[in-house]
């Protein structure tokens, strides 16, 4: 019998969260060591692909030197990373408040906590990136900080999940379009790939939360959420054309902002970034008339019908390939029937498949003196190392190369 974990067509919130939890174990990053912060920056590479810089395609852009264009891309990236930090701060505050009312034993709670851990590491990653770029973070003014800090108090229930999607999906879809651009600094590519991989799970969690709640929402509440999300368009327009970034490059800030906001190319980039979320809001009936007008007025929605961008198949959420079932552990020429829970991932650092997990069973003291073992599960055998005895009576095992499951 193999007991690879599979999900049914309509899993419960708890099953769905359990799947995301397993995905997080399998594929998460530690930016302190997963990004080479010491690698030199290439002075001739952009920090955002030129096409995504707000002024691209405007007369002001054409009049700039390549060095100025690169500098603007650096300042725009810093502006975006800074906003990313405030946004993740808001989300974590809102999630933590929400958990005070949640069941601490449920998978959904555990996944929310895991997501908060991801966001905490993202804030470290963004902060380190700003420092590495040698730029000053963009700080909101005092009154803006007070407003930002008050937002988590208002994000409850469905509004929390819709706000999370507005904050995550637009960045996510822009990052997916950018991260493989050969003109981009390798450090930024790496940062984006790490972020996109972990955000894929956050977006699934928030979308699932919206889908479930939307069915039972009272009409007035639904109207409110469906229309309030349009404020996201106004917020992003302000963010993407923040005068600070132009001023830092020595450009006339207000004229630069006006040209960026008028730019048809910019409108296209924004609409491409918003398209997946727009399609989702339409699908679940949360694109109200006021929201539609706001998204359109800020040029995130084109006049015509919405075509969602094709999902990037090269980024997986890491939720597959968990083995749970019987196995045989051979230590010191003795076979032990055990139960195993195993998972693994292809390491982006050394390019090898690393797997690990826990086996449950009774091993003799003699066997435990030898860490080297052979583990057979699902008909395949692989060399394993017994790392430690866990407090729950199991044994942690690790291995590298083709795993004994799969
Ligand atoms: Fe994040
Ligand atoms: Fe996130």
Short mmCIF file of N, CA, C and O in Angstrom, two decimals, residues 138-203:
data_model
loop_
_atom_site.label_atom_id
_atom_site.label_comp_id
_atom_site.label_asym_id
_atom_site.label_seq_id
_atom_site.Cartn_x
_atom_site.Cartn_y
_atom_site.Cartn_z
N UNK A 138 12.27 53.72 1.66
CA UNK A 138 11.29 54.80 1.57
C UNK A 138 10.39 54.68 2.80
O UNK A 138 9.74 53.66 2.99
N UNK A 139 10.37 55.71 3.63
CA UNK A 139 9.59 55.67 4.87
C UNK A 139 8.30 56.47 4.68
O UNK A 139 8.36 57.60 4.20
N UNK A 140 7.18 55.90 5.09
CA UNK A 140 5.96 56.72 5.05
C UNK A 140 6.04 57.83 6.10
O UNK A 140 6.79 57.71 7.07
N UNK A 141 5.25 58.91 5.86
CA UNK A 141 5.23 59.97 6.88
C UNK A 141 4.52 59.47 8.12
O UNK A 141 3.82 58.47 8.07
N UNK A 142 4.62 60.27 9.18
CA UNK A 142 4.06 59.85 10.46
C UNK A 142 2.56 59.57 10.36
O UNK A 142 2.07 58.54 10.80
N UNK A 143 1.81 60.49 9.69
CA UNK A 143 0.36 60.28 9.61
C UNK A 143 0.05 59.03 8.77
O UNK A 143 -0.90 58.30 9.04
N UNK A 144 0.90 58.79 7.75
CA UNK A 144 0.67 57.58 6.93
C UNK A 144 0.95 56.32 7.75
O UNK A 144 0.23 55.33 7.63
N UNK A 145 1.95 56.40 8.59
CA UNK A 145 2.27 55.22 9.43
C UNK A 145 1.12 54.92 10.39
O UNK A 145 0.80 53.77 10.66
N UNK A 146 0.50 56.00 10.89
CA UNK A 146 -0.63 55.79 11.82
C UNK A 146 -1.78 55.10 11.06
O UNK A 146 -2.38 54.14 11.56
N UNK A 147 -2.04 55.55 9.84
CA UNK A 147 -3.12 54.93 9.04
C UNK A 147 -2.76 53.46 8.74
O UNK A 147 -3.58 52.55 8.93
N UNK A 148 -1.53 53.25 8.30
CA UNK A 148 -1.09 51.88 7.96
C UNK A 148 -1.26 50.96 9.17
O UNK A 148 -1.75 49.84 9.07
N UNK A 149 -0.89 51.46 10.33
CA UNK A 149 -0.96 50.64 11.54
C UNK A 149 -2.40 50.38 11.97
O UNK A 149 -2.67 49.42 12.69
N UNK A 150 -3.32 51.24 11.55
CA UNK A 150 -4.72 51.05 11.94
C UNK A 150 -5.41 50.04 11.03
O UNK A 150 -6.43 49.45 11.40
N UNK A 151 -4.86 49.85 9.82
CA UNK A 151 -5.54 48.97 8.85
C UNK A 151 -5.80 47.56 9.37
O UNK A 151 -6.89 47.01 9.16
N UNK A 152 -4.82 46.93 10.07
CA UNK A 152 -5.09 45.56 10.52
C UNK A 152 -6.33 45.44 11.40
O UNK A 152 -6.94 44.37 11.48
N UNK A 153 -6.70 46.55 12.05
CA UNK A 153 -7.89 46.49 12.91
C UNK A 153 -9.16 46.33 12.08
O UNK A 153 -10.18 45.85 12.56
N UNK A 154 -9.09 46.78 10.82
CA UNK A 154 -10.30 46.72 9.98
C UNK A 154 -10.34 45.46 9.11
O UNK A 154 -11.37 45.14 8.55
N UNK A 155 -9.19 44.78 8.98
CA UNK A 155 -9.16 43.60 8.10
C UNK A 155 -9.62 42.37 8.88
O UNK A 155 -8.84 41.74 9.59
N UNK A 156 -10.90 42.05 8.70
CA UNK A 156 -11.45 40.89 9.40
C UNK A 156 -12.26 40.07 8.40
O UNK A 156 -12.79 40.62 7.44
N UNK A 157 -12.39 38.79 8.67
CA UNK A 157 -13.25 37.93 7.85
C UNK A 157 -12.85 38.00 6.39
O UNK A 157 -11.67 37.98 6.04
N UNK A 158 -13.87 38.12 5.52
CA UNK A 158 -13.59 38.10 4.08
C UNK A 158 -12.71 39.26 3.65
O UNK A 158 -11.91 39.15 2.73
N UNK A 159 -12.90 40.40 4.34
CA UNK A 159 -12.11 41.58 3.96
C UNK A 159 -10.61 41.30 4.15
O UNK A 159 -9.79 41.76 3.36
N UNK A 160 -10.28 40.52 5.17
CA UNK A 160 -8.87 40.18 5.41
C UNK A 160 -8.31 39.43 4.20
O UNK A 160 -7.24 39.75 3.68
N UNK A 161 -9.08 38.43 3.71
CA UNK A 161 -8.55 37.62 2.60
C UNK A 161 -8.52 38.41 1.31
O UNK A 161 -7.60 38.26 0.51
N UNK A 162 -9.52 39.26 1.09
CA UNK A 162 -9.51 40.06 -0.15
C UNK A 162 -8.36 41.07 -0.08
O UNK A 162 -7.63 41.27 -1.06
N UNK A 163 -8.15 41.68 1.10
CA UNK A 163 -7.04 42.64 1.24
C UNK A 163 -5.71 41.92 1.02
O UNK A 163 -4.80 42.45 0.37
N UNK A 164 -5.60 40.70 1.54
CA UNK A 164 -4.36 39.93 1.35
C UNK A 164 -4.14 39.70 -0.15
O UNK A 164 -3.02 39.86 -0.66
N UNK A 165 -5.21 39.36 -0.86
CA UNK A 165 -5.06 39.10 -2.30
C UNK A 165 -4.68 40.36 -3.05
O UNK A 165 -3.83 40.34 -3.95
N UNK A 166 -5.31 41.48 -2.69
CA UNK A 166 -4.98 42.74 -3.37
C UNK A 166 -3.50 43.06 -3.14
O UNK A 166 -2.76 43.45 -4.05
N UNK A 167 -3.04 42.85 -1.91
CA UNK A 167 -1.63 43.15 -1.60
C UNK A 167 -0.66 42.16 -2.24
O UNK A 167 0.45 42.52 -2.61
N UNK A 168 -1.08 40.91 -2.40
CA UNK A 168 -0.13 39.89 -2.85
C UNK A 168 -0.16 39.63 -4.35
O UNK A 168 0.86 39.44 -4.97
N UNK A 169 -1.37 39.61 -4.92
CA UNK A 169 -1.46 39.11 -6.30
C UNK A 169 -0.85 40.04 -7.34
O UNK A 169 -0.30 39.58 -8.33
N UNK A 170 -0.99 41.34 -7.12
CA UNK A 170 -0.47 42.27 -8.15
C UNK A 170 1.06 42.22 -8.17
O UNK A 170 1.67 42.08 -9.23
N UNK A 171 1.66 42.26 -6.97
CA UNK A 171 3.12 42.12 -6.90
C UNK A 171 3.53 40.78 -7.50
O UNK A 171 4.49 40.68 -8.25
N UNK A 172 2.79 39.75 -7.11
CA UNK A 172 3.15 38.40 -7.53
C UNK A 172 3.15 38.28 -9.06
O UNK A 172 4.10 37.79 -9.65
N UNK A 173 2.09 38.77 -9.67
CA UNK A 173 2.02 38.54 -11.12
C UNK A 173 3.05 39.42 -11.84
O UNK A 173 3.60 39.02 -12.86
N UNK A 174 3.36 40.60 -11.28
CA UNK A 174 4.43 41.41 -11.89
C UNK A 174 5.78 40.72 -11.72
O UNK A 174 6.58 40.67 -12.65
N UNK A 175 5.99 40.15 -10.53
CA UNK A 175 7.27 39.47 -10.29
C UNK A 175 7.44 38.26 -11.22
O UNK A 175 8.52 37.99 -11.70
N UNK A 176 6.34 37.56 -11.45
CA UNK A 176 6.42 36.39 -12.36
C UNK A 176 6.83 36.83 -13.76
O UNK A 176 7.54 36.12 -14.46
N UNK A 177 6.33 38.00 -14.16
CA UNK A 177 6.68 38.48 -15.50
C UNK A 177 8.13 38.95 -15.56
O UNK A 177 8.74 38.97 -16.60
N UNK A 178 8.66 39.35 -14.39
CA UNK A 178 9.99 39.98 -14.39
C UNK A 178 11.13 39.03 -14.15
O UNK A 178 12.23 39.27 -14.61
N UNK A 179 10.91 37.98 -13.34
CA UNK A 179 12.05 37.33 -12.70
C UNK A 179 12.99 36.62 -13.66
O UNK A 179 14.14 36.38 -13.31
N UNK A 180 12.54 36.30 -14.86
CA UNK A 180 13.46 35.63 -15.78
C UNK A 180 14.07 36.57 -16.80
O UNK A 180 14.70 36.13 -17.76
N UNK A 181 13.88 37.87 -16.62
CA UNK A 181 14.41 38.84 -17.58
C UNK A 181 15.94 38.87 -17.50
O UNK A 181 16.51 39.10 -16.44
N UNK A 182 16.63 38.62 -18.64
CA UNK A 182 18.10 38.57 -18.61
C UNK A 182 18.74 39.92 -18.29
O UNK A 182 19.91 39.98 -17.90
N UNK A 183 17.97 41.02 -18.42
CA UNK A 183 18.51 42.35 -18.12
C UNK A 183 18.54 42.65 -16.62
O UNK A 183 19.01 43.69 -16.20
N UNK A 184 17.96 41.72 -15.84
CA UNK A 184 17.77 41.98 -14.41
C UNK A 184 18.98 41.52 -13.59
O UNK A 184 19.58 40.50 -13.89
N UNK A 185 19.31 42.27 -12.53
CA UNK A 185 20.38 41.88 -11.61
C UNK A 185 20.07 40.47 -11.08
O UNK A 185 18.95 40.23 -10.61
N UNK A 186 21.07 39.56 -11.08
CA UNK A 186 20.80 38.20 -10.60
C UNK A 186 20.28 38.16 -9.15
O UNK A 186 19.43 37.34 -8.82
N UNK A 187 20.75 39.05 -8.31
CA UNK A 187 20.28 39.05 -6.91
C UNK A 187 18.76 39.33 -6.85
O UNK A 187 18.04 38.71 -6.07
N UNK A 188 18.31 40.22 -7.72
CA UNK A 188 16.88 40.56 -7.72
C UNK A 188 16.07 39.38 -8.28
O UNK A 188 14.99 39.06 -7.77
N UNK A 189 16.62 38.72 -9.30
CA UNK A 189 15.94 37.53 -9.85
C UNK A 189 15.74 36.48 -8.77
O UNK A 189 14.68 35.90 -8.63
N UNK A 190 16.79 36.26 -8.00
CA UNK A 190 16.75 35.24 -6.95
C UNK A 190 15.71 35.61 -5.89
O UNK A 190 14.92 34.79 -5.45
N UNK A 191 15.73 36.87 -5.49
CA UNK A 191 14.78 37.36 -4.48
C UNK A 191 13.34 37.15 -4.96
O UNK A 191 12.47 36.67 -4.22
N UNK A 192 13.11 37.47 -6.23
CA UNK A 192 11.76 37.34 -6.75
C UNK A 192 11.32 35.90 -6.83
O UNK A 192 10.17 35.56 -6.54
N UNK A 193 12.23 35.02 -7.22
CA UNK A 193 11.85 33.60 -7.32
C UNK A 193 11.50 33.05 -5.93
O UNK A 193 10.53 32.32 -5.76
N UNK A 194 12.28 33.42 -4.94
CA UNK A 194 11.99 32.97 -3.57
C UNK A 194 10.62 33.50 -3.14
O UNK A 194 9.78 32.76 -2.62
N UNK A 195 10.38 34.77 -3.42
CA UNK A 195 9.12 35.37 -2.97
C UNK A 195 7.93 34.74 -3.68
O UNK A 195 6.95 34.36 -3.06
N UNK A 196 8.06 34.59 -5.00
CA UNK A 196 6.96 34.03 -5.78
C UNK A 196 6.62 32.60 -5.33
O UNK A 196 5.47 32.21 -5.23
N UNK A 197 7.66 31.81 -5.03
CA UNK A 197 7.44 30.42 -4.62
C UNK A 197 6.62 30.36 -3.34
O UNK A 197 5.66 29.60 -3.22
N UNK A 198 6.97 31.18 -2.35
CA UNK A 198 6.26 31.11 -1.07
C UNK A 198 4.91 31.83 -1.15
O UNK A 198 3.94 31.38 -0.53
N UNK A 199 4.86 32.88 -1.95
CA UNK A 199 3.58 33.60 -2.09
C UNK A 199 2.53 32.75 -2.80
O UNK A 199 1.33 32.96 -2.61
N UNK A 200 2.98 31.81 -3.64
CA UNK A 200 2.00 30.98 -4.37
C UNK A 200 1.09 30.28 -3.35
O UNK A 200 -0.12 30.15 -3.57
N UNK A 201 1.66 29.85 -2.24
CA UNK A 201 0.85 29.18 -1.21
C UNK A 201 -0.04 30.19 -0.49
O UNK A 201 -1.21 29.92 -0.21
N UNK A 202 0.49 31.40 -0.21
CA UNK A 202 -0.32 32.40 0.49
C UNK A 202 -1.55 32.76 -0.35
O UNK A 202 -2.64 32.93 0.17
N UNK A 203 -1.31 32.88 -1.65
CA UNK A 203 -2.42 33.26 -2.54
C UNK A 203 -3.48 32.15 -2.57
O UNK A 203 -4.68 32.42 -2.51
#
